[in-house]
Short mmCIF file of C-alpha atoms in Angstrom, two decimals:
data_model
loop_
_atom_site.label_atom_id
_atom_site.label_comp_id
_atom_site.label_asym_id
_atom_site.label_seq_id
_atom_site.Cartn_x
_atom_site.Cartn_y
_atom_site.Cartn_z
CA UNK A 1 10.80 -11.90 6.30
CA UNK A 2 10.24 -7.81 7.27
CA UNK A 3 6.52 -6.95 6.61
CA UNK A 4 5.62 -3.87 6.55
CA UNK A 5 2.10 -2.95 6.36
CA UNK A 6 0.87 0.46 5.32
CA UNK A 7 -2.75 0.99 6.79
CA UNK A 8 -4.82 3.71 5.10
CA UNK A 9 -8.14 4.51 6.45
CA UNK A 10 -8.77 7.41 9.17
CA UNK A 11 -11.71 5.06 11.30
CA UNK A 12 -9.98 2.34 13.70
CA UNK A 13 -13.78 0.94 13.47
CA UNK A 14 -13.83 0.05 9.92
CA UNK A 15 -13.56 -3.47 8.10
CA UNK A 16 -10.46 -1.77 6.75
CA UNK A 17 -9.26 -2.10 10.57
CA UNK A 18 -10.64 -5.33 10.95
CA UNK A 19 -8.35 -6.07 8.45
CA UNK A 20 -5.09 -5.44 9.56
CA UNK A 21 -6.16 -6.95 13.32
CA UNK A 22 -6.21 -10.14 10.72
CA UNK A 23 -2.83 -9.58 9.16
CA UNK A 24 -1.49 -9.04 13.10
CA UNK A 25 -2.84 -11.93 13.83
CA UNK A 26 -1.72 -13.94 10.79
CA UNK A 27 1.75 -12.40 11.10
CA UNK A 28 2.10 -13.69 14.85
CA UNK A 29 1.31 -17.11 13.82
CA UNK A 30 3.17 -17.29 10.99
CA UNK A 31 7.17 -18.12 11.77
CA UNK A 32 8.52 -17.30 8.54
CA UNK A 33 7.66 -13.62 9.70
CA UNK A 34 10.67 -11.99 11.71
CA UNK A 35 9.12 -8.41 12.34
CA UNK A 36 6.35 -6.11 11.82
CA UNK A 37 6.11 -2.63 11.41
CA UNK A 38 2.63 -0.86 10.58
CA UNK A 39 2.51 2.98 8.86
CA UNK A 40 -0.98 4.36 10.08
CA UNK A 41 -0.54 7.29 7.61
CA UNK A 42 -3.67 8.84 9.02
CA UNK A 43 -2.86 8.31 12.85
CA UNK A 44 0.99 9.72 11.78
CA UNK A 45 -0.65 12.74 10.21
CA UNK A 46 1.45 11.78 7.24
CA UNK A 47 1.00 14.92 5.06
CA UNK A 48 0.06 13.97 1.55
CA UNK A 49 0.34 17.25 -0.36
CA UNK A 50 3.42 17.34 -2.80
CA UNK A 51 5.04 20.52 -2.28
CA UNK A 52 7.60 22.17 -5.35
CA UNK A 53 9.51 25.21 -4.92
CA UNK A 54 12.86 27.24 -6.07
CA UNK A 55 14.43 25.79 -2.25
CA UNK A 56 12.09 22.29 -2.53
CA UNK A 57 12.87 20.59 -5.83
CA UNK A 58 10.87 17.42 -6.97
CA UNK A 59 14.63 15.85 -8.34
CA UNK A 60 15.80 15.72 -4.74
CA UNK A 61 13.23 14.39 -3.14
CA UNK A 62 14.70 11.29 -2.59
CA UNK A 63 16.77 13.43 -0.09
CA UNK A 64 13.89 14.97 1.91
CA UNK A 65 14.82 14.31 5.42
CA UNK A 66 11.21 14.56 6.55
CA UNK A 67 10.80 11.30 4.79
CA UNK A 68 13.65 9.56 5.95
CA UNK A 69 11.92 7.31 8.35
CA UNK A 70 9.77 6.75 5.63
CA UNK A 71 12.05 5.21 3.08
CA UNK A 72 14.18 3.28 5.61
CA UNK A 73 10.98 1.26 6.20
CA UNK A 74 10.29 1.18 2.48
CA UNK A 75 14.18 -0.50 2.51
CA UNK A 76 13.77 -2.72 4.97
CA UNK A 77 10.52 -4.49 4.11
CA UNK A 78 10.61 -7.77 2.45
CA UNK A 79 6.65 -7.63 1.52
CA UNK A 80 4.72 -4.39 1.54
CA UNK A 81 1.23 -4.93 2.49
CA UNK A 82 -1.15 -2.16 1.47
CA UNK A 83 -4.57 -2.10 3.35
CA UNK A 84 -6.77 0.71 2.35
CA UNK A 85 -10.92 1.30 0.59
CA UNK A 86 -11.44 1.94 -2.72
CA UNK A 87 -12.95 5.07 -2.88
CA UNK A 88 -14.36 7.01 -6.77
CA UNK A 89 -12.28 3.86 -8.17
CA UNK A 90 -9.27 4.82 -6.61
CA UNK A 91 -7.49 4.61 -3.07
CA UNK A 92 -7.52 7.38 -0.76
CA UNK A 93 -5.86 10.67 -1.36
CA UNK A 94 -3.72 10.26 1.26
CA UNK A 95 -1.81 6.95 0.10
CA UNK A 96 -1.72 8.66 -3.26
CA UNK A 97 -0.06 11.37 -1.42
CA UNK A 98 2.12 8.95 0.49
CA UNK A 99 2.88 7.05 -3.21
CA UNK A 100 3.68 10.41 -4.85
CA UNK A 101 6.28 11.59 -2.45
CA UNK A 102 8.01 7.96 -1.80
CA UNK A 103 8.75 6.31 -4.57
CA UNK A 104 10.67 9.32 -5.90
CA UNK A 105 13.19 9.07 -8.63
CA UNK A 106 16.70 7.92 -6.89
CA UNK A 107 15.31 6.22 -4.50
CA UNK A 108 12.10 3.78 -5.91
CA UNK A 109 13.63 4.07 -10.32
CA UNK A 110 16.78 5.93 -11.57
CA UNK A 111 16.43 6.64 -15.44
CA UNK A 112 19.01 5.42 -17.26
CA UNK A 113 18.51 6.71 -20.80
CA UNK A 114 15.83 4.23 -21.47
CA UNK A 115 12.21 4.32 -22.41
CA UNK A 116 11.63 2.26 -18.76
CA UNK A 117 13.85 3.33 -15.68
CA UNK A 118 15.53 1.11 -13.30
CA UNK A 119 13.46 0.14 -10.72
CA UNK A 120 15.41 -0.02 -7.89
CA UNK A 121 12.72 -1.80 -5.17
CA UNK A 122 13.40 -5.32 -6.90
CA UNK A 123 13.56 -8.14 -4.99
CA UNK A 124 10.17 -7.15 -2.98
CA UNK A 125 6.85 -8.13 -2.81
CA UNK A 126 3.41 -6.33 -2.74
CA UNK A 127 0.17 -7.22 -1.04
CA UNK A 128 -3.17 -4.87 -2.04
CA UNK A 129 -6.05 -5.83 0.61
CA UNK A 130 -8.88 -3.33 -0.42
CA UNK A 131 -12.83 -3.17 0.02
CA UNK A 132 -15.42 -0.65 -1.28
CA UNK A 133 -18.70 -0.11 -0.98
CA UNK A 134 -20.07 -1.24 -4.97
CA UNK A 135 -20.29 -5.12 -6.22
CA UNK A 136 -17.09 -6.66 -6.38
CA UNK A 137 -16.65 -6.47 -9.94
CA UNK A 138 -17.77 -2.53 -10.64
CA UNK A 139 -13.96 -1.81 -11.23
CA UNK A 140 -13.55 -4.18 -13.79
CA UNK A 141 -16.77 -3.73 -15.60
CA UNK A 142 -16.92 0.37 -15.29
CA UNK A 143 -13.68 1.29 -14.70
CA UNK A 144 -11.72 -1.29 -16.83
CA UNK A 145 -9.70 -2.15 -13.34
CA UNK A 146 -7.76 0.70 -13.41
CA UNK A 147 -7.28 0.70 -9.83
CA UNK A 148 -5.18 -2.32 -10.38
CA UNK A 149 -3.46 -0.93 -13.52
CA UNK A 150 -2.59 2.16 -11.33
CA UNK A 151 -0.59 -0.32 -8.58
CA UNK A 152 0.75 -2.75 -10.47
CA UNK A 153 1.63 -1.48 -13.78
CA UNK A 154 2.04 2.54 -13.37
CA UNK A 155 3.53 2.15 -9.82
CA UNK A 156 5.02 -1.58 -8.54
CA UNK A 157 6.20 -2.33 -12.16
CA UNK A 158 7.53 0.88 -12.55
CA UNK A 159 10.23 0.45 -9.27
CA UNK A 160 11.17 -2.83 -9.99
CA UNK A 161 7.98 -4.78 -7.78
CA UNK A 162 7.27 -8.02 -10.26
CA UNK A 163 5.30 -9.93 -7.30
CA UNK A 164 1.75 -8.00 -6.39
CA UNK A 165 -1.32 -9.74 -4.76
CA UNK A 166 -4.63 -8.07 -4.69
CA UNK A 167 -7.62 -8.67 -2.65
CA UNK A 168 -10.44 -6.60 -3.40
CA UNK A 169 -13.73 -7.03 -1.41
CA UNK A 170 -16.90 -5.33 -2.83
CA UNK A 171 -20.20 -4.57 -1.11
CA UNK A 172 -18.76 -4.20 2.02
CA UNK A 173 -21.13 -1.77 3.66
CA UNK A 174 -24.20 -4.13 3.04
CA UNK A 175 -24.77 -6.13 6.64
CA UNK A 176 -24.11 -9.66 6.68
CA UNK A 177 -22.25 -10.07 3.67
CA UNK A 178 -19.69 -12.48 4.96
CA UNK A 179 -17.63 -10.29 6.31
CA UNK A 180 -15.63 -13.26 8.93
CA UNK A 181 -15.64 -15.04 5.97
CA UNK A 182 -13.47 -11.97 4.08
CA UNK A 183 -11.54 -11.61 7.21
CA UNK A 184 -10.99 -15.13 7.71
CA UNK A 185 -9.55 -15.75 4.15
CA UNK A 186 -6.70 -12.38 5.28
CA UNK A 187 -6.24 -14.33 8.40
CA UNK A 188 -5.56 -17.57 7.19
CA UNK A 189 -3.89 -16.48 3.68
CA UNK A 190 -1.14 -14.39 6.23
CA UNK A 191 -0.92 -17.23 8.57
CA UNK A 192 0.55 -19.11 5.73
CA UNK A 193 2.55 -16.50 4.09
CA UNK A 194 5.88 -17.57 2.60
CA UNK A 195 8.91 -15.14 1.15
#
């Protein structure tokens, strides 16, 4: 299996880094795991602002060749493993950014005269490791989870992506809130990751 992990969060000091250590970790111990690659949008200065123009047209931007890189990854990944914090209900701007630009029409869903496009990332697999700052449940209660119905239903569904994970950690700011025990579950749930 290819994982690919795409880290969002611009502090390497965060529990959002303490994270992916875990899923390194996990991934190293775990044999059904060929190779890893991990997208630090922040630390690749990955710019998230969607750009339209008469020259730069949003139809061919599964053509962009500044994103190239990008969607060979996006190809060659067997699981896609977001990490990022949930922040106004939502994850950052720049994954959205990253999100918007990526899984562009002709390369993520081709429309083919139906109400629902082709997704065209089938066959892949979706882990969402988040944590926020508010009780674990304010999403569902507040914001009737719509950071979930944003990923899974508006976005993986939409390409094709039937198999989607999530973790979400709340209260994650507030000391001694078993943390180990948050990062210890990541650990040991990657450790045992199968296809």
């Amino acid at each position: 299996m290819n994982l690919l992990i795409i880290y969002t969060h611009p502090n390497h000091q965060s529990l959002s880094y303490s994270f992916l250590e875990k899923v390194l970790k996990g991934a190293e111990e775990n044999s059904n795991i060929n190779r890893v690659q991990v997208l630090d949008l922040y630390e690749e200065q990955f710019d998230p602002i969607l750009r339209f123009n008469e020259k730069k047209r949003r139809r061919d931007m599964h053509r962009d060749p500044n994103l190239e890189a990008y969607r060979h990854q996006l190809l060659w990944a067997d699981k896609i493993m977001f990490i990022y914090p949930i922040w106004w209900g939502r994850p950052p701007a720049m994954l959205l950014g990253f999100i918007d630009q990526m899984f562009a029409s002709n390369f993520a869903y081709k429309d083919i005269g139906k109400i629902l496009p082709e997704g065209l990332l089938k066959g892949k697999s979706v882990v969402c490791i988040s944590s926020m700052k508010g009780p674990k449940h304010y999403p569902l209660l507040l914001l009737n989870n719509a950071h979930k119905a944003l990923m899974k239903k508006a976005l993986f569904s939409f390409v094709g992506i039937k198999r989607v994970k999530f973790f979400e950690f709340g209260n994650m700011e507030a000391p001694n809130k078993g943390h180990s025990k948050k990062l210890e579950l990541i650990y040991q749930y990657v450790k045992r990751l199968a296809v």
